[in-house]
XYZ file of C-alpha atoms in Angstrom:
357
model
C 55.256 61.453 12.303
C 57.798 60.286 9.951
C 55.290 57.011 9.353
C 52.560 59.484 8.228
C 55.258 61.416 6.106
C 56.434 58.351 4.489
C 52.731 57.249 3.622
C 51.914 60.524 2.083
C 55.031 61.348 0.254
C 53.867 60.092 -2.988
C 50.382 61.653 -2.574
C 49.270 64.589 -4.479
C 47.250 65.996 -1.557
C 45.844 69.211 -3.341
C 44.645 67.051 -6.428
C 43.472 64.489 -3.997
C 41.201 66.889 -2.339
C 40.099 68.559 -5.490
C 39.081 65.133 -6.963
C 36.986 64.248 -3.768
C 35.309 67.381 -3.336
C 34.304 67.730 -6.831
C 32.989 64.091 -6.795
C 31.113 65.012 -3.509
C 29.665 68.164 -4.851
C 28.241 66.028 -7.852
C 27.003 62.694 -6.156
C 26.111 63.534 -2.545
C 23.016 62.319 -1.463
C 19.994 64.386 -0.532
C 19.931 63.873 3.332
C 17.671 65.950 5.859
C 20.669 66.853 8.104
C 22.562 68.498 5.054
C 19.775 70.959 4.457
C 21.611 73.504 6.721
C 24.711 73.610 8.874
C 22.771 73.800 12.280
C 25.143 72.035 14.745
C 22.221 70.797 16.669
C 20.852 68.648 13.676
C 24.083 67.596 12.600
C 24.878 66.409 16.255
C 21.547 64.510 16.406
C 22.172 62.874 12.890
C 25.622 61.981 13.963
C 24.519 60.271 16.937
C 21.796 58.390 15.151
C 24.215 57.323 12.440
C 26.558 55.698 14.907
C 26.325 51.593 14.453
C 23.179 52.350 12.119
C 22.631 52.530 8.428
C 21.533 55.941 6.859
C 18.318 54.526 5.356
C 17.015 53.436 8.827
C 18.215 56.650 10.446
C 16.091 59.070 8.124
C 12.503 58.340 9.345
C 13.917 58.587 13.070
C 15.521 61.687 12.299
C 12.574 63.209 10.844
C 10.308 62.072 14.010
C 12.837 63.178 16.267
C 13.441 66.818 14.932
C 9.578 67.173 14.750
C 9.406 66.020 18.314
C 12.244 68.073 19.347
C 12.769 70.877 17.097
C 15.464 72.606 19.066
C 18.395 71.794 21.524
C 16.059 73.446 24.357
C 13.036 71.405 23.350
C 15.222 68.232 23.851
C 16.769 69.615 27.237
C 13.251 69.947 28.657
C 11.790 66.862 27.429
C 10.917 63.920 29.490
C 13.478 61.105 29.199
C 10.835 58.488 28.736
C 9.395 60.571 25.790
C 13.017 60.715 24.049
C 13.290 56.926 24.498
C 9.941 56.450 22.911
C 10.991 58.462 19.745
C 14.272 56.671 19.933
C 12.351 53.171 20.289
C 13.947 50.773 17.564
C 16.804 52.418 16.861
C 18.855 50.721 19.637
C 22.109 51.631 21.486
C 19.815 53.564 23.675
C 22.574 54.795 25.861
C 22.980 57.123 22.850
C 19.964 59.202 23.269
C 20.464 59.188 26.941
C 23.994 60.555 26.617
C 22.820 63.152 23.938
C 19.813 64.398 26.089
C 22.238 64.706 29.252
C 24.713 66.656 26.849
C 22.123 68.917 25.459
C 21.263 69.865 29.129
C 24.732 70.907 29.934
C 25.005 72.873 26.826
C 21.911 74.866 27.891
C 23.254 75.299 31.486
C 26.829 76.000 30.698
C 26.942 77.391 27.253
C 23.751 79.327 26.742
C 22.325 76.904 24.386
C 25.017 77.284 21.931
C 26.628 74.121 20.784
C 30.457 74.541 21.547
C 32.692 75.330 18.617
C 35.949 74.420 20.591
C 37.480 70.812 20.571
C 38.077 71.149 24.639
C 34.512 72.150 25.284
C 32.848 69.800 22.742
C 34.881 67.004 23.724
C 33.946 67.539 27.237
C 30.230 66.823 26.761
C 28.712 63.340 27.580
C 28.674 61.101 24.681
C 30.640 63.348 22.357
C 33.709 61.347 21.522
C 36.674 61.869 18.996
C 34.476 61.214 15.847
C 31.339 63.025 16.981
C 33.489 65.959 17.878
C 35.343 66.221 14.599
C 31.935 65.794 12.599
C 30.250 68.575 14.451
C 33.154 70.920 14.363
C 33.993 70.319 10.490
C 30.535 70.032 9.172
C 28.532 72.450 11.542
C 31.697 74.786 12.037
C 33.856 74.276 8.832
C 36.857 73.604 11.163
C 39.636 71.203 9.801
C 39.125 68.591 12.246
C 39.389 64.925 11.601
C 36.349 62.635 11.913
C 37.153 58.999 11.519
C 34.672 56.574 11.286
C 34.830 53.152 9.536
C 34.046 54.383 6.324
C 37.101 57.033 6.422
C 39.462 53.989 8.073
C 38.136 51.714 5.018
C 38.931 54.493 2.149
C 42.462 55.877 3.592
C 43.493 51.990 4.375
C 43.152 51.397 0.698
C 44.156 54.757 -0.613
C 47.409 54.997 1.416
C 48.081 51.021 1.755
C 47.733 51.017 5.561
C 48.181 47.305 6.733
C 47.654 47.881 10.276
C 44.821 46.457 12.130
C 41.950 48.858 12.153
C 40.251 46.996 14.882
C 43.198 48.041 17.474
C 42.461 51.123 19.793
C 45.542 52.874 18.726
C 44.509 52.670 14.752
C 41.949 55.369 15.236
C 44.221 57.895 16.436
C 46.605 57.027 13.408
C 43.891 57.887 10.939
C 43.090 60.850 12.694
C 46.620 62.101 12.013
C 46.275 61.147 8.192
C 43.277 63.108 7.873
C 44.832 66.197 9.601
C 47.380 66.198 6.803
C 44.823 65.301 3.936
C 41.866 67.565 5.167
C 40.909 70.720 2.890
C 41.597 73.909 4.693
C 39.082 75.810 2.451
C 36.232 73.420 2.822
C 36.788 70.847 5.523
C 33.000 70.351 5.641
C 32.807 68.884 2.403
C 35.807 67.157 2.606
C 35.013 64.928 5.630
C 31.562 64.424 4.425
C 33.020 63.397 1.074
C 35.255 60.549 2.480
C 32.587 59.192 4.365
C 30.275 59.203 1.415
C 33.017 57.546 -0.663
C 32.912 54.829 1.913
C 29.352 54.424 1.851
C 28.825 54.550 -1.870
C 31.929 53.353 -3.685
C 34.714 52.181 -1.693
C 32.538 49.701 0.077
C 33.350 46.802 2.194
C 33.050 44.219 -0.289
C 33.528 44.400 -3.919
C 34.368 48.309 -4.130
C 33.450 49.936 -7.372
C 36.972 51.200 -8.195
C 35.888 51.978 -11.886
C 33.839 54.790 -10.362
C 36.327 56.031 -7.825
C 37.213 59.622 -8.194
C 40.426 59.057 -6.134
C 41.272 55.624 -8.066
C 44.674 57.514 -9.388
C 45.798 58.133 -5.963
C 44.863 54.657 -4.399
C 47.825 52.293 -3.665
C 45.506 49.559 -3.156
C 43.983 49.717 -6.352
C 47.390 50.113 -8.165
C 48.564 46.752 -6.711
C 45.366 44.632 -6.910
C 44.853 44.202 -3.179
C 41.834 46.593 -2.564
C 39.547 43.782 -1.256
C 42.225 42.575 1.082
C 42.347 45.973 2.967
C 41.619 47.281 5.397
C 42.769 44.314 7.820
C 40.525 44.085 10.800
C 40.481 41.296 13.276
C 37.336 39.484 14.349
C 35.251 40.441 17.432
C 34.909 37.911 20.115
C 32.209 35.549 19.892
C 28.837 36.466 21.368
C 27.698 34.999 24.627
C 24.340 33.227 24.159
C 21.900 34.011 27.386
C 18.382 32.000 27.362
C 15.519 33.908 29.183
C 11.821 33.090 29.542
C 9.731 36.038 28.699
C 6.579 36.181 30.454
C 3.135 37.867 29.294
C 1.435 37.997 32.846
C -2.047 39.002 32.464
C -4.655 39.539 35.324
C -8.278 39.361 35.395
C -8.576 42.703 34.354
C -6.807 41.978 30.818
C -3.826 44.101 32.107
C -0.302 43.054 31.330
C 2.693 43.220 33.617
C 5.473 45.149 32.275
C 8.905 45.997 34.147
C 11.207 49.244 34.049
C 14.813 48.174 33.364
C 17.457 49.495 35.615
C 18.547 53.177 34.927
C 21.861 51.879 34.189
C 23.316 49.211 31.833
C 22.216 47.431 28.805
C 18.768 49.059 27.524
C 18.554 51.215 30.606
C 15.256 52.970 31.717
C 13.212 50.779 28.956
C 10.419 48.834 29.711
C 9.942 45.155 29.022
C 7.798 41.893 30.008
C 9.373 40.279 33.110
C 12.685 38.007 31.773
C 13.399 35.021 33.874
C 17.064 33.766 33.497
C 16.309 30.192 32.964
C 19.954 29.008 33.152
C 20.126 30.189 36.586
C 17.043 29.019 38.142
C 15.700 26.087 36.017
C 12.417 25.870 34.344
C 10.935 24.070 37.207
C 11.393 26.643 39.648
C 10.126 29.715 37.348
C 6.804 30.478 39.221
C 8.813 30.543 42.468
C 11.267 32.774 41.128
C 8.840 35.318 39.979
C 7.151 35.230 43.461
C 10.349 35.729 45.072
C 11.581 38.344 42.689
C 8.485 40.455 42.118
C 5.983 39.366 44.584
C 3.800 38.414 42.011
C 2.106 34.781 42.134
C 1.603 33.577 38.584
C 0.261 30.490 36.812
C 2.270 29.437 33.847
C 0.377 29.078 30.705
C 1.374 27.870 27.157
C 4.413 28.670 25.109
C 3.600 31.453 22.732
C 6.889 31.448 20.727
C 10.406 32.155 20.354
C 12.672 35.181 19.620
C 16.383 35.539 19.237
C 17.752 39.192 19.675
C 21.410 39.940 18.629
C 23.313 42.499 20.590
C 27.032 43.380 19.613
C 28.293 41.202 22.688
C 25.493 38.801 23.458
C 22.534 37.112 21.909
C 19.403 36.658 23.941
C 17.487 33.432 23.264
C 13.800 34.071 24.429
C 11.135 31.638 24.969
C 8.008 33.463 25.360
C 5.261 32.054 27.650
C 1.503 33.280 28.566
C 0.857 33.398 32.346
C -1.892 34.704 34.507
C -2.045 36.156 37.970
C -4.949 37.006 40.269
C -3.552 39.936 41.611
C -4.735 43.632 40.668
C -2.344 45.298 42.772
C 1.804 45.318 42.419
C 4.018 46.107 45.200
C 7.145 46.074 43.320
C 8.121 49.756 42.012
C 9.757 48.298 38.927
C 6.274 46.837 37.755
C 3.070 48.115 36.427
C -0.034 46.918 35.122
C -0.964 48.210 31.705
C -3.839 47.330 29.543
C -3.281 46.555 25.719
C -3.901 49.665 24.412
C -1.544 51.340 26.816
C 1.538 49.399 25.961
C 2.228 51.632 23.110
C 2.850 54.519 25.319
C 5.923 53.054 26.687
C 9.394 52.722 25.400
C 10.351 49.159 24.577
C 13.283 47.373 23.119
C 12.842 45.795 19.541
C 12.866 42.123 21.111
C 9.830 43.063 23.480
C 8.175 45.050 20.649
C 8.004 41.928 18.704
C 6.363 40.072 21.639
C 3.411 42.197 21.369
C 2.081 40.047 18.471
C 1.387 37.189 21.059
C -1.014 39.324 23.101
């Protein structure tokens, strides 16, 4: 607590609040989830905005709310429909966790999004940030909502030189926000500091001349704004090579596979992928037969794709293949004609393979 007091001792907190709130009121972007304070819409938007840019999220948000306009609609939806609407947005566990949590809200809270930190924080996929965003933005409670933008702004304003990549950092920044947040308008305060980080206090070349809280910023005063925040680099991503197979039968149907209900890209559909490093290219046809019970004849190479995840990189070689089978015995697999492929939720990498069909 003494550390927080030391960092804040020369900050005019009231003036900081007013400068930020006045700027936000004038400069806030017109975003669809800001049209009202519906906690369901704010919840959906905050989950979508995790690790995804605002401009990317807007059309997805519109589609999602059109398809599932209320919390009850989402709770009752088929998971495959939810994943299809989410298709292309990535980090699909967000969609599954959101739907599971919404089901819990219907079952345990009568369809009303909880407004206490304990109840809201107990829901699947609702971490400290999402909890704080919903409580402050929808319910106007003075709860911190600390994301990357907030940490960057405060690291510069308060000249915090700790590594923000450390797990303990977010808790520290939450404590700073608790001291700084406007008790009168916490909704606008939290959105304002996020907006400031998105529009002005950007990661590279921040536009300090336009910053409403420039007079409060210690990093600007010392000319070190571009050196903060300090963030250690993530581990290098592991590269994993696969052969992806576009297997077609005599009826011009393609084999697609449903991924496991757990783990990476859970419950999405894909074209079968062969781990080349493990089995070698020469044994590919035999591996497909032993793994899926499908006899194939490998055809020509159709192309290459690379797909980057946060922790690994898929290096995909795409091949045409044929089978004389018209029946599949592995429950993971389905035959689908070209037109039917669009009914299934595919990850981005496999959507891109459609051009080779």
